[in-house]
Structures are given as C-alpha cells and as structure tokens.
Coordinates of C-alpha atoms and ligand atoms in Angstrom, one line a residue:
X1 CA 26.3 -19.8 1.1
X2 CA 22.8 -20.4 1.5
X3 CA 21.3 -17.1 -0.4
X4 CA 17.7 -17.8 0.7
X5 CA 18.8 -17.6 4.3
X6 CA 20.9 -14.5 3.8
X7 CA 18.0 -12.7 1.9
X8 CA 15.6 -13.8 4.5
X9 CA 17.5 -12.2 7.1
X10 CA 17.8 -9.1 5.2
X11 CA 14.2 -8.3 5.2
X12 CA 14.0 -8.9 8.9
X13 CA 17.1 -6.8 9.4
X14 CA 15.1 -3.8 7.6
X15 CA 12.0 -4.5 9.7
X16 CA 14.1 -4.6 13.1
X17 CA 15.9 -1.4 12.4
X18 CA 12.9 0.4 11.4
X19 CA 11.1 -0.7 14.4
X20 CA 13.9 0.8 16.7
X21 CA 13.8 4.0 14.6
X22 CA 9.9 4.5 14.6
X23 CA 8.4 2.2 17.2
X24 CA 5.6 -0.3 16.6
X25 CA 3.1 0.8 14.1
X26 CA -0.4 1.5 15.4
X27 CA -2.6 -1.4 15.7
X28 CA -4.9 -1.8 12.7
X29 CA -8.6 -2.4 13.5
X30 CA -9.5 -4.4 10.0
X31 CA -12.5 -3.0 8.0
X32 CA -14.9 -5.4 6.3
X33 CA -13.8 -6.3 2.7
X34 CA -16.3 -4.0 0.9
X35 CA -15.0 -1.0 3.1
X36 CA -11.5 -1.6 2.5
X37 CA -12.0 -2.2 -1.2
X38 CA -14.0 1.1 -1.6
X39 CA -11.2 3.0 0.4
X40 CA -8.5 1.5 -1.6
X41 CA -10.2 2.4 -5.0
X42 CA -10.6 6.0 -3.8
X43 CA -7.0 6.3 -2.2
X44 CA -4.9 5.5 -5.4
X45 CA -2.5 8.6 -6.0
X46 CA -4.4 10.5 -3.3
X47 CA -2.9 11.4 0.2
X48 CA -3.8 9.1 3.1
X49 CA -5.5 11.8 4.9
X50 CA -7.7 12.7 2.0
X51 CA -8.6 9.3 1.3
X52 CA -9.9 8.8 4.8
X53 CA -11.8 12.2 4.6
X54 CA -13.4 11.2 1.3
X55 CA -14.4 7.7 2.5
X56 CA -16.0 9.3 5.9
X57 CA -17.7 12.0 3.6
X58 CA -19.2 9.4 1.5
X59 CA -20.5 7.1 4.4
X60 CA -22.0 10.1 6.0
X61 CA -23.7 11.5 2.8
X62 CA -25.0 8.2 1.3
X63 CA -25.3 6.0 4.7
X64 CA -25.3 2.8 2.6
X65 CA -23.2 1.3 -0.3
X66 CA -26.6 0.6 -1.9
X67 CA -27.4 4.5 -2.0
X68 CA -23.8 5.0 -3.5
X69 CA -24.5 2.6 -6.1
X70 CA -27.8 3.9 -6.9
X71 CA -27.3 7.7 -6.8
X72 CA -26.3 9.8 -9.7
X73 CA -22.8 9.7 -10.9
X74 CA -22.8 13.5 -10.4
X75 CA -23.7 13.2 -6.8
X76 CA -21.0 10.5 -6.1
X77 CA -18.4 12.7 -8.0
X78 CA -19.6 15.7 -6.0
X79 CA -18.7 13.8 -2.7
X80 CA -15.2 12.3 -3.7
X81 CA -14.1 15.3 -5.3
X82 CA -11.1 16.0 -3.3
X83 CA -9.8 12.5 -4.3
X84 CA -7.4 12.6 -7.4
X85 CA -8.8 11.4 -10.5
X86 CA -12.3 11.6 -8.9
X87 CA -14.1 11.7 -12.4
X88 CA -12.8 8.5 -13.3
X89 CA -13.3 6.8 -9.8
X90 CA -16.8 7.7 -9.4
X91 CA -18.1 5.6 -12.5
X92 CA -15.5 3.0 -11.7
X93 CA -17.0 2.7 -8.1
X94 CA -20.6 2.5 -8.9
X95 CA -19.9 0.2 -11.7
X96 CA -18.1 -2.1 -9.2
X97 CA -20.8 -2.1 -6.4
X98 CA -23.5 -3.0 -9.3
X99 CA -21.2 -6.0 -10.2
X100 CA -20.5 -7.1 -6.7
X101 CA -24.3 -7.0 -6.0
X102 CA -25.0 -8.8 -9.3
X103 CA -22.5 -11.6 -8.5
X104 CA -23.3 -11.9 -4.9
X105 CA -27.0 -12.8 -5.1
X106 CA -28.2 -9.2 -4.8
X107 CA -26.3 -8.5 -1.6
X108 CA -23.7 -5.7 -1.6
X109 CA -20.9 -7.0 0.5
X110 CA -17.7 -8.8 -0.2
X111 CA -18.0 -11.1 2.9
X112 CA -18.2 -14.1 0.8
X113 CA -14.6 -13.7 0.2
X114 CA -13.7 -14.9 3.7
X115 CA -12.2 -18.4 3.7
X116 CA -11.7 -18.2 -0.1
X117 CA -8.0 -19.1 -1.5
X118 CA -6.0 -15.9 -1.5
X119 CA -4.9 -16.1 -5.2
X120 CA -8.4 -16.7 -6.3
X121 CA -9.4 -13.6 -4.4
X122 CA -6.8 -11.4 -5.8
X123 CA -7.4 -12.5 -9.3
X124 CA -11.0 -11.8 -9.0
X125 CA -10.7 -8.6 -7.5
X126 CA -7.9 -7.4 -10.3
X127 CA -10.9 -8.2 -12.8
X128 CA -12.4 -4.9 -11.6
X129 CA -11.5 -1.8 -13.7
X130 CA -8.7 0.2 -11.9
X131 CA -8.0 -2.5 -9.5
X132 CA -4.3 -3.8 -9.5
X133 CA -2.1 -5.6 -7.1
X134 CA -1.9 -3.0 -4.6
X135 CA -5.7 -2.8 -4.3
X136 CA -6.1 -6.4 -4.2
X137 CA -3.4 -6.8 -1.6
X138 CA -5.0 -4.3 0.7
X139 CA -8.2 -5.8 0.5
X140 CA -6.6 -9.3 1.3
X141 CA -4.3 -8.1 3.9
X142 CA -6.0 -5.2 5.6
X143 CA -9.7 -6.2 5.8
X144 CA -11.0 -8.7 8.1
X145 CA -10.0 -11.5 5.5
X146 CA -6.3 -11.1 6.9
X147 CA -4.7 -13.1 4.4
X148 CA -0.9 -13.0 3.5
X149 CA -0.3 -10.4 1.0
X150 CA 2.3 -7.3 1.0
X151 CA 0.8 -4.0 -0.2
X152 CA 3.3 -2.4 -2.1
X153 CA 2.7 1.5 -2.6
X154 CA 4.7 4.0 -4.1
X155 CA 6.8 4.4 -0.8
X156 CA 7.4 0.6 -0.8
X157 CA 8.5 0.7 -4.3
X158 CA 10.8 3.3 -4.2
X159 CA 12.6 2.0 -1.0
X160 CA 12.9 -1.5 -2.4
X161 CA 14.6 -0.2 -5.4
X162 CA 16.8 2.3 -3.4
X163 CA 17.9 -1.1 -1.2
X164 CA 18.6 -2.9 -4.5
X165 CA 16.0 -5.5 -3.3
X166 CA 14.5 -5.2 -6.8
X167 CA 15.7 -3.4 -10.0
X168 CA 14.3 0.1 -11.2
X169 CA 11.0 0.1 -12.5
X170 CA 9.9 -3.4 -11.4
X171 CA 6.4 -3.9 -11.8
X172 CA 4.2 -4.0 -8.5
X173 CA 3.2 -7.4 -8.9
X174 CA 6.7 -8.4 -9.3
X175 CA 8.1 -6.4 -6.4
X176 CA 5.4 -8.1 -4.2
X177 CA 6.4 -11.4 -5.4
X178 CA 10.2 -10.7 -4.6
X179 CA 9.8 -9.3 -1.4
X180 CA 7.1 -12.1 -0.1
X181 CA 9.9 -14.5 -1.2
X182 CA 12.2 -12.7 1.1
X183 CA 9.9 -12.5 4.1
X184 CA 10.5 -14.8 6.9
X185 CA 8.1 -17.7 6.8
X186 CA 7.1 -17.0 10.3
X187 CA 5.7 -13.5 8.9
X188 CA 1.8 -13.9 9.3
X189 CA -0.7 -11.4 7.8
X190 CA -0.3 -8.8 10.7
X191 CA 3.5 -9.0 10.4
X192 CA 3.3 -8.0 6.9
X193 CA 0.9 -5.3 7.5
X194 CA 3.4 -3.9 10.0
X195 CA 6.2 -4.1 7.7
X196 CA 4.3 -2.1 5.0
X197 CA 3.6 0.5 7.6
X198 CA 6.9 0.8 8.7
X199 CA 8.4 1.0 5.2
X200 CA 5.5 3.7 4.3
X201 CA 6.3 5.6 7.3
X202 CA 10.1 5.6 6.5
X203 CA 9.3 6.7 2.8
X204 CA 7.0 9.6 4.2
X205 CA 9.5 10.8 6.7
X206 CA 13.0 9.9 5.4
X207 CA 13.4 8.2 2.2
X208 CA 11.0 10.6 0.3
X209 CA 10.5 10.9 -3.4
X210 CA 12.2 14.2 -3.4
X211 CA 15.1 15.8 -1.5
X212 CA 15.8 12.5 0.3
X213 CA 19.7 12.5 0.3
X214 CA 20.1 14.7 3.3
X215 CA 18.2 11.9 5.3
X216 CA 20.9 9.1 4.2
X217 CA 23.6 9.8 6.7
X218 CA 21.4 9.4 9.9
X219 CA 19.1 6.7 8.1
X220 CA 19.0 3.6 10.2
X221 CA 19.3 1.4 7.0
X222 CA 22.3 3.4 5.7
X223 CA 24.7 0.2 6.3
X224 CA 22.6 -2.0 4.3
X225 CA 21.6 0.4 1.6
X226 CA 23.6 0.4 -1.6
X227 CA 22.1 3.9 -2.7
X228 CA 22.4 5.7 0.8
X229 CA 26.2 4.4 0.8
X230 CA 26.7 5.9 -2.7
X231 CA 25.1 9.2 -1.8
X232 CA 27.0 9.6 1.4
X233 CA 30.5 8.7 -0.1
X234 CA 30.1 11.1 -2.9
X235 CA 29.0 13.6 -0.3
X236 CA 32.3 12.7 1.7
X237 CA 34.3 13.3 -1.3
X238 CA 32.8 16.6 -2.0
X239 CA 33.3 17.8 1.5
X240 CA 37.0 16.8 1.5
X241 CA 37.4 18.6 -1.7
X242 CA 35.8 21.7 -0.2
X243 CA 38.0 21.4 2.9
Ligands
SF4_301 S1 19.9 5.2 3.3 FE1 18.9 6.8 2.0 S2 18.2 6.0 0.2 FE2 18.8 4.2 1.8 S3 16.8 3.9 2.7 FE3 18.1 5.6 3.9 S4 17.2 7.4 3.3 FE4 16.7 5.7 1.7

C-alpha cells in the first residue's frame, strides 16, 4: 500500500467531516504582518476574545506601534493587563518593536518580509524572545504574507494526539511538520488556514481539554479516531454491565 497516499487522504477526510459538521470557517481578512505578530505575541495562553480586546485596546490607546514602543513599560502593561503573563509580554513586545525598527532602517513594520522564503522568515521570527513555531506560523499564514504554514495551537496539538496523528507530547514544530507532510499537495495557504480554524472550532466545541468523552459518540471523527473508539467501547462495556 502507498502509505503517503493513504495518510494524505486521512487529513482531507478529517477536514471534510469537520466541514460538514461546522460549515465553512469565516473568511479571514489578512492583517499586515506586524499587526499579526503583535497579536500572536499577546495571544499566547490567552483566550481568543481577550486577545482581540487587548489588541484593539492597544491600538485605540497608543494609535501607532511607534508609541507602543516608546511609551513606558508600565503604560503598556496597564493596557495589555487582561492578557495572560502581561508582565512578561509588555517588555518583550517593546523590545521586539525596537529591534524590528533597528533592523528595518528605522521603519516599524514587517512589510519587508513579503516575498522572502518562508523558512527564512520563520527562522528569523523565532529569534525573538517568546516567539515559537505557533507565532511564526501565524505571521506567515494569517497575515498578508499568506505563506504555507499550519498553526498548531493547543487545540490542534490535543486533537492530533487523540487522532494518533502524532505521539503524545510531540513538540509543536514536529507536529506541524508531520501534519504538513500529511496535507494534500493541493492545499494552499488558505486551505491550511481553514483547516486550522476547523480543528480549533472542534477543540472548542467538542474535543475539549476536559470532559470531552461525552462528545465522542456523536463526533464526526469517531470512526477514524482511536481515542474516541476506545472511550466509546469502554463506555459500551460499562453500560452492558450496568444493564
Ligand atoms: S472521537 Fe472524541 S477524542 Fe476523537 S476527535 Fe472526536 S471528540 Fe475528540
């Protein structure tokens, strides 16, 4: 059997089933790379709604990234306080903004990344303190760079493990590499973005971190999910014994 073709079909199958269950994800309007970079830095371990509120508050209050960079750390911290680990994120963000301007001839934007090789962009982004594969993938895939990368957040990691696509505790970068190797070659940046959104939605609504077992029986992925099959078969056995 051609394993590559088999596995390639599996990711498409997951995608198709989730698409039927949840419908197409909302169309993303890509942001400029610097805005996406700032958002992704702020959003680590923070709920999506809170991260958006913090970004908007930052933009409303400071009006420009230059003012975020040049204001006092206390003022930035006060505005981003609702984000998790705000006290770490405030100095990191200002430090990153200072470095970007320094390396970009004084201009505070990341527009120079357009057209650069994706691997090079990600490697460079990951040299910033607190920036890992999830943030670099978001900047590359979600922003106007619109490059091929798959954002692996905690939902994606958990579901990939439960589906046995990767072993437990696989580092994010390796999970992304494995899933990218399973993605159909026809998937462009937008499809990878849609796939991320569908998996995230499934992780928020059904395959959650806690108390996810009741969601297995009606789950659209059950027949291809080893973890779900295990949960439902042990539940069947328990119910048979109870009867
Ligand atoms: S069957 Fe259960 S474990 Fe598997 S993806 Fe669905 S909810 Fe998650």
